[in-house]
mmCIF file of C-alpha atoms in Angstrom:
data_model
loop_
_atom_site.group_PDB
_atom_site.id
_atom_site.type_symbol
_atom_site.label_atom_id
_atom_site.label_comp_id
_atom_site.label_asym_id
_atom_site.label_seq_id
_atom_site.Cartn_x
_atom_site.Cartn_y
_atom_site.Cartn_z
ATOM 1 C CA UNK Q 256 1.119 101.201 -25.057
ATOM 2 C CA UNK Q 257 0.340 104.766 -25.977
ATOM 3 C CA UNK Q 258 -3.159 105.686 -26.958
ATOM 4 C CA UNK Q 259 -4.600 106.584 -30.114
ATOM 5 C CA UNK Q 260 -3.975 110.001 -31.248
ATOM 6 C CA UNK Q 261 -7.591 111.579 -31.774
ATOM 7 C CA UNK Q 262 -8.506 112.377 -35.279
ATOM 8 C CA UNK Q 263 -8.893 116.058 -34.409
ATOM 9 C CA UNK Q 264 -5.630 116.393 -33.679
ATOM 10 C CA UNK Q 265 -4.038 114.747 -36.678
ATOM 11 C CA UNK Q 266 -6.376 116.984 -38.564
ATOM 12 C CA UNK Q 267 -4.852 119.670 -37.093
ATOM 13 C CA UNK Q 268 -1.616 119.420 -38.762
ATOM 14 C CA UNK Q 269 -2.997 119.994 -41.750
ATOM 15 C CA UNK Q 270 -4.752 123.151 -40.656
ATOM 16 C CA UNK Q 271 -1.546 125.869 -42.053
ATOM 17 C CA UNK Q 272 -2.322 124.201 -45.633
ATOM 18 C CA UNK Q 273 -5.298 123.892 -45.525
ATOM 19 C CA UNK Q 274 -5.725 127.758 -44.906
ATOM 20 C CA UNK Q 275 -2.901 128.566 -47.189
ATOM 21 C CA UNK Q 276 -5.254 126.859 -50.236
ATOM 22 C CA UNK Q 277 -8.520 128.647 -48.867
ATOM 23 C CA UNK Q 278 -6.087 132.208 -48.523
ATOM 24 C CA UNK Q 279 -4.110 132.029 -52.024
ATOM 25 C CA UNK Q 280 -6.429 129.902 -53.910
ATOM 26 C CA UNK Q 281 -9.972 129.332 -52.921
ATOM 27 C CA UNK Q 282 -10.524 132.621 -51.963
ATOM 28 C CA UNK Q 283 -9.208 133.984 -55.255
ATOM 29 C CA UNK Q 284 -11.149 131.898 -57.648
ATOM 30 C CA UNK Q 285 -14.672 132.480 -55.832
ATOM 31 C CA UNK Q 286 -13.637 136.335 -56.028
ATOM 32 C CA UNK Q 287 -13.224 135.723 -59.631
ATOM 33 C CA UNK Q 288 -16.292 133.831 -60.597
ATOM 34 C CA UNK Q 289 -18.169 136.613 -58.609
ATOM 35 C CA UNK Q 290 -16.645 139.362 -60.330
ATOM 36 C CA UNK Q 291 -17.273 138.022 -63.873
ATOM 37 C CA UNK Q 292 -21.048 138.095 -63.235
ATOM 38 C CA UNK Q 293 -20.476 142.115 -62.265
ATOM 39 C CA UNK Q 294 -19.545 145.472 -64.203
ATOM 40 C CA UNK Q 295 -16.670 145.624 -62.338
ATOM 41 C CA UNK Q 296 -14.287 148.289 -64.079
ATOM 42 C CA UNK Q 297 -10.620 150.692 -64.143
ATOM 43 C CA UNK Q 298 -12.083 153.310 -65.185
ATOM 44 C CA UNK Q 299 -15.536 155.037 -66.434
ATOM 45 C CA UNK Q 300 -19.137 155.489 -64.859
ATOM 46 C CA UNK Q 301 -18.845 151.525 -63.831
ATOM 47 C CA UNK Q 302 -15.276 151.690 -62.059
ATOM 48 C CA UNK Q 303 -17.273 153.528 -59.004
ATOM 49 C CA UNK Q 304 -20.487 151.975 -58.988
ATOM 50 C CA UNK Q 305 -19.637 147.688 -58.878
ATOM 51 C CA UNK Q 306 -22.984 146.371 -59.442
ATOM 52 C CA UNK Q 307 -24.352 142.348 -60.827
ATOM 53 C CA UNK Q 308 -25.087 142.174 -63.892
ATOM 54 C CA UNK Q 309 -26.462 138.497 -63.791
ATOM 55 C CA UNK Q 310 -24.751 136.578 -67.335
ATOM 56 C CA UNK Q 311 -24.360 139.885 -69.504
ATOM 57 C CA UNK Q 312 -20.695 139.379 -69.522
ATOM 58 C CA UNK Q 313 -21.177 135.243 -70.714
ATOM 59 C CA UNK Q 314 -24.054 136.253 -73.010
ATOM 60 C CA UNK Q 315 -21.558 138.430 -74.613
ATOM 61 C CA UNK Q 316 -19.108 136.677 -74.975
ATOM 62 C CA UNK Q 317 -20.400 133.485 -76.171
ATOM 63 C CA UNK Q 318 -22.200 136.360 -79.339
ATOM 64 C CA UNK Q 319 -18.279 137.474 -79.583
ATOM 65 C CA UNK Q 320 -16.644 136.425 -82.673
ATOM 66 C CA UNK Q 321 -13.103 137.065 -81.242
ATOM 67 C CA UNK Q 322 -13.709 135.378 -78.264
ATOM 68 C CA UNK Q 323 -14.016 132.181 -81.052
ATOM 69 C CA UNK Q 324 -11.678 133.211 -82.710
ATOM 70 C CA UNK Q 325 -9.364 133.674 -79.451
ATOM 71 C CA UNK Q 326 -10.692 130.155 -78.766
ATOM 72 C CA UNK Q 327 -9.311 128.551 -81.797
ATOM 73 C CA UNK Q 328 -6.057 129.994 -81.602
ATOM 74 C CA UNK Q 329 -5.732 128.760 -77.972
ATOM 75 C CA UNK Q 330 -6.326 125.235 -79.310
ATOM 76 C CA UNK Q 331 -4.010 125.361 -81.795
ATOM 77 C CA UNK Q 332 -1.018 126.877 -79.771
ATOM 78 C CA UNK Q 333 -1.880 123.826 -77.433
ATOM 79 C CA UNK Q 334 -2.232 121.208 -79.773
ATOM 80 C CA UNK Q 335 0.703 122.513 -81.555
ATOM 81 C CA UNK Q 336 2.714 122.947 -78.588
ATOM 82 C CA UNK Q 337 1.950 119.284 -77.063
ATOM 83 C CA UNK Q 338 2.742 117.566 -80.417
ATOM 84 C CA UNK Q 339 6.014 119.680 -81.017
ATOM 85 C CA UNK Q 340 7.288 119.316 -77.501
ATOM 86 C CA UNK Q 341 6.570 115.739 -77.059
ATOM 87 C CA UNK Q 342 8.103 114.496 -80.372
ATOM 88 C CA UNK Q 343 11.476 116.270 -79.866
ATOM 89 C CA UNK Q 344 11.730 115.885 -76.113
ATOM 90 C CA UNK Q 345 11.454 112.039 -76.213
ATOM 91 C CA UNK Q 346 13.929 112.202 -79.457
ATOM 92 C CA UNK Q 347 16.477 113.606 -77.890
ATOM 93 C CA UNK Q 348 15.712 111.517 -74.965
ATOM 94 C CA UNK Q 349 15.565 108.219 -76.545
ATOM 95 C CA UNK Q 350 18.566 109.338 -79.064
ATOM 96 C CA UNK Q 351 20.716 110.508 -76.396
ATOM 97 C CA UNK Q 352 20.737 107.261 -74.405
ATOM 98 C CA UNK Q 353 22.855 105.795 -76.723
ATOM 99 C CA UNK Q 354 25.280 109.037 -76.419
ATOM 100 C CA UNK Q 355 28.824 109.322 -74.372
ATOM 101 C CA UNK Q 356 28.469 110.818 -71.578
ATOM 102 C CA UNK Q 357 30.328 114.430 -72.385
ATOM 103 C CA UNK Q 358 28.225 114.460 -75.289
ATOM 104 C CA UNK Q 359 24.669 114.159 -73.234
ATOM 105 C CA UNK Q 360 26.121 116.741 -71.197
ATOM 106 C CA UNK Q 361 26.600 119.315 -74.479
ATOM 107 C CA UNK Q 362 23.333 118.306 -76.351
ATOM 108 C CA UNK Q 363 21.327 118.633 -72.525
ATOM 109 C CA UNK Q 364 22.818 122.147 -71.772
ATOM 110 C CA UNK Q 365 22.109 123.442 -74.980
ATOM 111 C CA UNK Q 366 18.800 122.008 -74.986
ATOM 112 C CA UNK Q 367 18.027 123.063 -71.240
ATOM 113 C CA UNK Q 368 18.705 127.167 -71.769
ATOM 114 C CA UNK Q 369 15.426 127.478 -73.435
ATOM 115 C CA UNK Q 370 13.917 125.984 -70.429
ATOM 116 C CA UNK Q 371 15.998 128.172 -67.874
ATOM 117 C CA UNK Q 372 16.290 131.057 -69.610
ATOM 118 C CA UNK Q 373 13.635 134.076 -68.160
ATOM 119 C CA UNK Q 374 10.526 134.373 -70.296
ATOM 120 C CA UNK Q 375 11.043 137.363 -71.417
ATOM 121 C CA UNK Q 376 14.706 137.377 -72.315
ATOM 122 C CA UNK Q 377 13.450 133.918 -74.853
ATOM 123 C CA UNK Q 378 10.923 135.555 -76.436
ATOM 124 C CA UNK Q 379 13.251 138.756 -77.426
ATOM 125 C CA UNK Q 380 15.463 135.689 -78.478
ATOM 126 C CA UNK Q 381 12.978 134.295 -81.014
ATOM 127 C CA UNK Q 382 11.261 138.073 -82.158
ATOM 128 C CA UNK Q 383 15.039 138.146 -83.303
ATOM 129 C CA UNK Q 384 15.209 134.693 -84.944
ATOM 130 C CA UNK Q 385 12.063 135.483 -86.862
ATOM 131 C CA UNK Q 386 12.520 138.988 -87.380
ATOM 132 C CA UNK Q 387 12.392 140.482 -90.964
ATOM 133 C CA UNK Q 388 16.337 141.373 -90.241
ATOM 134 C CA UNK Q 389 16.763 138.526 -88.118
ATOM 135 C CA UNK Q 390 18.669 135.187 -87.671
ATOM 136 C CA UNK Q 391 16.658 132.683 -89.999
ATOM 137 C CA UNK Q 392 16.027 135.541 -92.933
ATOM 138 C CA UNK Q 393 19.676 135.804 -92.946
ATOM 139 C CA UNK Q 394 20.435 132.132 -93.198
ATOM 140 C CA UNK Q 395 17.922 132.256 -96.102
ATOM 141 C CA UNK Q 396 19.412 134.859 -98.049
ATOM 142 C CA UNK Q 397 22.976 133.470 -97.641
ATOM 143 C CA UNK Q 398 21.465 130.601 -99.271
ATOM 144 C CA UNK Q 399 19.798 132.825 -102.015
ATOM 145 C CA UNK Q 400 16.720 131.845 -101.057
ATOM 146 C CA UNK Q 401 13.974 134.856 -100.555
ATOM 147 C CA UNK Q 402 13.477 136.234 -97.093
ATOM 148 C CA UNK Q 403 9.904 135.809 -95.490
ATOM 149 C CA UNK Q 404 8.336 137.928 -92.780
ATOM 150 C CA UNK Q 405 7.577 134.948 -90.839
ATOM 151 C CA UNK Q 406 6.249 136.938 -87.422
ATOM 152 C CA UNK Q 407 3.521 139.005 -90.082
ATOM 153 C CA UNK Q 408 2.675 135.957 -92.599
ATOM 154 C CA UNK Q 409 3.378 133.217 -89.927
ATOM 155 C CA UNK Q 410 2.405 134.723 -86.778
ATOM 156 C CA UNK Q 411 1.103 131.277 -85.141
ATOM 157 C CA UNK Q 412 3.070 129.110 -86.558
ATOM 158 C CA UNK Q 413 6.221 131.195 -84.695
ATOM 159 C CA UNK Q 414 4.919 131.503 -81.612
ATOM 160 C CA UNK Q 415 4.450 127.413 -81.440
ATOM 161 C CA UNK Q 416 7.856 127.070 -82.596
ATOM 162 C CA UNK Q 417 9.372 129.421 -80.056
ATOM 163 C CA UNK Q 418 6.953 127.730 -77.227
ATOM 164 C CA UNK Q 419 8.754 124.168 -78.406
ATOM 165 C CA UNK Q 420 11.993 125.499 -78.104
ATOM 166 C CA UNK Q 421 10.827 126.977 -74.625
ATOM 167 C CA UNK Q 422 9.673 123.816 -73.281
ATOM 168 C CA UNK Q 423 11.428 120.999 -75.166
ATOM 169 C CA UNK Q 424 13.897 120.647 -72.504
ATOM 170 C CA UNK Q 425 10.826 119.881 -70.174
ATOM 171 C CA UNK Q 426 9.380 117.194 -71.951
ATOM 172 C CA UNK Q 427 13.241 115.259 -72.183
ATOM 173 C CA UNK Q 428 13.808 115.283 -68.686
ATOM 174 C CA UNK Q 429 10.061 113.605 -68.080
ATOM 175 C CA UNK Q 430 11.382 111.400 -71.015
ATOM 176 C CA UNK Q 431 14.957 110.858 -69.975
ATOM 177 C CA UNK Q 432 13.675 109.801 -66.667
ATOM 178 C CA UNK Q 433 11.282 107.498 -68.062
ATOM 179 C CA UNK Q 434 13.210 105.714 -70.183
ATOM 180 C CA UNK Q 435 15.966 104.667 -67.541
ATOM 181 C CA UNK Q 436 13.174 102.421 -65.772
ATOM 182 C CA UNK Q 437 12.466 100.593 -69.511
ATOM 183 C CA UNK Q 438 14.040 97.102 -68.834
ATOM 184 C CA UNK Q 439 17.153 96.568 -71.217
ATOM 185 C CA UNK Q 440 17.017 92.801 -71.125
ATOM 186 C CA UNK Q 441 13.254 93.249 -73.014
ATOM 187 C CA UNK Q 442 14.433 95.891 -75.649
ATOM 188 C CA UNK Q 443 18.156 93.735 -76.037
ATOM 189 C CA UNK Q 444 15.778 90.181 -76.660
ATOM 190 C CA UNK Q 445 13.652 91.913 -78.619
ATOM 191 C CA UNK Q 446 16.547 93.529 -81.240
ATOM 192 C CA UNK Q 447 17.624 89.662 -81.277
ATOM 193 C CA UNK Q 448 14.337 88.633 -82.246
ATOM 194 C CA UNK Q 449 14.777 90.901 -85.159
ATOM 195 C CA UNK Q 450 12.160 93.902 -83.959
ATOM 196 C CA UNK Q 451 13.613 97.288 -85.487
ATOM 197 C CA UNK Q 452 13.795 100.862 -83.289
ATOM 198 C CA UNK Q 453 10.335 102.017 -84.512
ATOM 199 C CA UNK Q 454 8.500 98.271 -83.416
ATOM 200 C CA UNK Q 455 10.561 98.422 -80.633
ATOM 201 C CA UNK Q 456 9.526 101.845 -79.352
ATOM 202 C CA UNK Q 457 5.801 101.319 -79.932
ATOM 203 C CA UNK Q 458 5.690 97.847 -79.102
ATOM 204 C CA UNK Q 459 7.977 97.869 -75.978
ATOM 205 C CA UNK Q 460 8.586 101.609 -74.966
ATOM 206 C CA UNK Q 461 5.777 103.770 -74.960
ATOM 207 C CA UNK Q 462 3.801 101.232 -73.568
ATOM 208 C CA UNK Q 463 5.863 101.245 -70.741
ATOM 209 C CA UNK Q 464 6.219 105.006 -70.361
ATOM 210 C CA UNK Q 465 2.720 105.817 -70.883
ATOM 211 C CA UNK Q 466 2.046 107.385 -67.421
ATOM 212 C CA UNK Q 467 5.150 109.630 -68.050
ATOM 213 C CA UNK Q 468 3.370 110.487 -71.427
ATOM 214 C CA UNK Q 469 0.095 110.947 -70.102
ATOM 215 C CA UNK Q 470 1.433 113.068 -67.209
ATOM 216 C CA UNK Q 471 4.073 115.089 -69.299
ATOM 217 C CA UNK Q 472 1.045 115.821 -71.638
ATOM 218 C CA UNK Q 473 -1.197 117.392 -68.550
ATOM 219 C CA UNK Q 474 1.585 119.395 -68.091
ATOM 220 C CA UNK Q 475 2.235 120.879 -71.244
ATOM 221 C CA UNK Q 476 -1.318 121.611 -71.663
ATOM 222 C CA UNK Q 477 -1.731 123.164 -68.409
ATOM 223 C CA UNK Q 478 1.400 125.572 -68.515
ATOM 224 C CA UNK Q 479 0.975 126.459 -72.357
ATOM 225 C CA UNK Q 480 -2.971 127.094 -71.508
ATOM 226 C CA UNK Q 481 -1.833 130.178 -69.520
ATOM 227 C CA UNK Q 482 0.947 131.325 -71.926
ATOM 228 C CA UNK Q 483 0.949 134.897 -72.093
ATOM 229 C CA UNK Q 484 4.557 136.762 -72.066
ATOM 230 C CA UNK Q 485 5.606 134.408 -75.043
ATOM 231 C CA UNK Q 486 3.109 135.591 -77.562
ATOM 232 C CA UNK Q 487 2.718 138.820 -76.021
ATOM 233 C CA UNK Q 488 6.647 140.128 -76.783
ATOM 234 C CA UNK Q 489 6.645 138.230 -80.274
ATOM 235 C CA UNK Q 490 3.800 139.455 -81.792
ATOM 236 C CA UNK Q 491 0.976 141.085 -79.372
ATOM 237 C CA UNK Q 492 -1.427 139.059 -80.322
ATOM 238 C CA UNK Q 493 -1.126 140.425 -83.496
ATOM 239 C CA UNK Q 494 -1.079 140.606 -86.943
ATOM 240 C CA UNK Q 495 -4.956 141.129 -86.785
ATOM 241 C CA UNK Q 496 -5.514 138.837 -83.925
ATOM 242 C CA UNK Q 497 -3.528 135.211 -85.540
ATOM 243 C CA UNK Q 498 -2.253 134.947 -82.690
ATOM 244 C CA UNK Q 499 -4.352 136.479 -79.862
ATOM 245 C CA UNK Q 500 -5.273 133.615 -77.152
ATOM 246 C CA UNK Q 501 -6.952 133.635 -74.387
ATOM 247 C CA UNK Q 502 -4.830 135.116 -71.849
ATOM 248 C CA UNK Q 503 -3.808 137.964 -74.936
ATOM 249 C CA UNK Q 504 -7.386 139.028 -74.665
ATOM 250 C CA UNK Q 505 -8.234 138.625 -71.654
ATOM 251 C CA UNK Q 506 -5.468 141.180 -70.802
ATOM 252 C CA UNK Q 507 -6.253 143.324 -73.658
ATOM 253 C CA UNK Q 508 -10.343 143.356 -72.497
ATOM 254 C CA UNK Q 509 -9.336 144.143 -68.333
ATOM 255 C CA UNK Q 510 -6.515 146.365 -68.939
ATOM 256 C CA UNK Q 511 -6.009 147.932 -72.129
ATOM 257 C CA UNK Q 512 -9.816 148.326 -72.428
ATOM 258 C CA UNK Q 513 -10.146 148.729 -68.530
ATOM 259 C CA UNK Q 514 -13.559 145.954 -68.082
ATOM 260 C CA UNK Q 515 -11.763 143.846 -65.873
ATOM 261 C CA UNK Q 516 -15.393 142.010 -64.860
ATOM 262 C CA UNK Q 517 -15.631 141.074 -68.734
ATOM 263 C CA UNK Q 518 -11.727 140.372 -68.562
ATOM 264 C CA UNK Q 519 -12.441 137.668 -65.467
ATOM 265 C CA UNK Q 520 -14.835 136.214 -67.513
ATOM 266 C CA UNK Q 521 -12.725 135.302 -69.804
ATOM 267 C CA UNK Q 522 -10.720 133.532 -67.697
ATOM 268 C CA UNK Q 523 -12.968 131.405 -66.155
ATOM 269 C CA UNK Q 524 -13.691 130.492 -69.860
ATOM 270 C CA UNK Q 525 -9.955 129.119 -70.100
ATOM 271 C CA UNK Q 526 -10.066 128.143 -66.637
ATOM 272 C CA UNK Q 527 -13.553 125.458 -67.993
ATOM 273 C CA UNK Q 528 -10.704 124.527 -70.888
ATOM 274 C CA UNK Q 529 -8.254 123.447 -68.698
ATOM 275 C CA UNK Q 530 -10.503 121.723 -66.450
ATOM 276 C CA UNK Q 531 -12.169 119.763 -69.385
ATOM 277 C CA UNK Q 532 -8.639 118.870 -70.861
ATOM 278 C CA UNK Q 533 -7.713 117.807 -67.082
ATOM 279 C CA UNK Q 534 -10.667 115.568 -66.916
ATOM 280 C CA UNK Q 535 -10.076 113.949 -70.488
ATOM 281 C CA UNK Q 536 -6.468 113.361 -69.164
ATOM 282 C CA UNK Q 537 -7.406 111.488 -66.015
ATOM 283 C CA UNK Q 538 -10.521 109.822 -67.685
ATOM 284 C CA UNK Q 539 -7.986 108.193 -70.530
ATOM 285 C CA UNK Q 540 -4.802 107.599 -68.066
ATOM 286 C CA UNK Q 541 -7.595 105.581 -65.736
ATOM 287 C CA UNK Q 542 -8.580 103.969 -68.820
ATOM 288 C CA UNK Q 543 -5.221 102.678 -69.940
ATOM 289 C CA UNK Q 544 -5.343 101.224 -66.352
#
């Protein structure tokens, strides 16, 4: 009978991961959090001269009204976001289940080049739906219907709607996936016991799906929480910051205005968001347990 291996040595296999976290991850966010208490600078007397400065950055940016502002907007892209995304990817999901097969196929592709296409090349894709020349003001004046500069008088509310079309496809794959483990024999004795689709979906379906929910929710929050190329070709954070997040200032404070130790700081602030989301996530999934 061979002998136990020693813990040490099972340990050990873990060792190349366990140094990849500390090298690409660990490392960087202690850096971080260092550098956001410091002066740290591009350019200027400060850029050769990195000194502590204790919580002058956090002092001033807790006194910064665009760093509420910036706040707000970040909450409402997410909000927005989660809502939009989750309500159309488990529609389509749910609706398409009931679908031939060459038709899941068409509505799925379609649905899925949001998700695959580049960053970039979707957000030149809705600047041109929502342009003042664009797609939708088009559609609207064929219908004689006034055009509206929807990127200058609904700056948010574009950026949201481009972010669902982004990341739609996302949210019916989770769903999709879900929904193929929701036992037919309940939902089929149910519709004979007279239960229509909206009792059966919050009687019998979401119940059953709500880890996929929960989880799909995380998700969206977390990858919409560091959304930057999106907003950034549509609008710039512009018109006079609507739409400036986060990760729009934070770029615009460490690069454009070269105080990359106020920039960090900024980051850790959505960094704190995302980790107080994370924990409300977890808290309420182990609840529903």
């Amino acid at each position: 009978m061979p002998g136990r291996v020693p813990l040490w040595k099972k340990m050990s296999y873990l060792a190349p991961s366990v140094l990849l976290l500390l090298v690409f991850f660990a490392v960087p966010v202690v850096l971080s959090v260092y550098f956001s208490f410091t002066n740290m600078a591009l350019t200027g007397s400060d850029a050769g001269s990195l000194a502590f400065r204790g919580l002058e950055n956090y002092r001033r940016m807790f006194s910064d009204l665009v760093i509420k502002s910036a706040v707000i907007n970040t909450l409402v892209f997410v909000v927005g976001s989660i809502v939009g995304q989750t309500l159309l990817g488990f529609s389509f999901a749910y609706l398409m289940r009931s679908c031939t097969r060459w038709v899941r196929k068409l509505v799925g592709g379609v649905i899925m080049l949001g998700w695959v296409m580049p960053e970039m090349v979707a957000a030149y894709c809705m600047s041109s739906l929502f342009h003042d020349s664009g797609t939708l003001n088009l559609i609207l004046e064929a219908l004689g219907i006034e055009k509206v500069s929807w990127l200058y008088a609904w700056p948010m509310g574009a950026v949201i709607v481009a972010n669902i079309w982004r990341g739609t496809a996302f949210s019916m794959v989770a769903y999709q996936a879900a929904l193929d483990d929701v036992p037919a024999e309940i939902e089929e004795s149910s519709q004979l016991d007279g239960a229509g689709v909206f009792r059966r979906i919050y009687y019998i379906i979401l119940p059953t799906i709500k880890g996929t929910i929960m989880t799909n929710t995380m998700l969206i929050t977390l990858m919409t929480l560091g959304s930057f190329g999106l907003i950034w070709i549509m609008t710039g954070g512009g018109p006079g910051g609507k739409t400036q997040t986060l990760p729009i200032l934070m770029y615009i404070k460490a690069f454009k205005n070269s105080q990359l130790g106020y920039g960090v700081a900024i980051s850790i602030l959505s960094l704190v968001i995302g980790v107080v989301f994370g924990v409300i996530y977890v808290k309420a999934a182990g609840r529903e347990e």
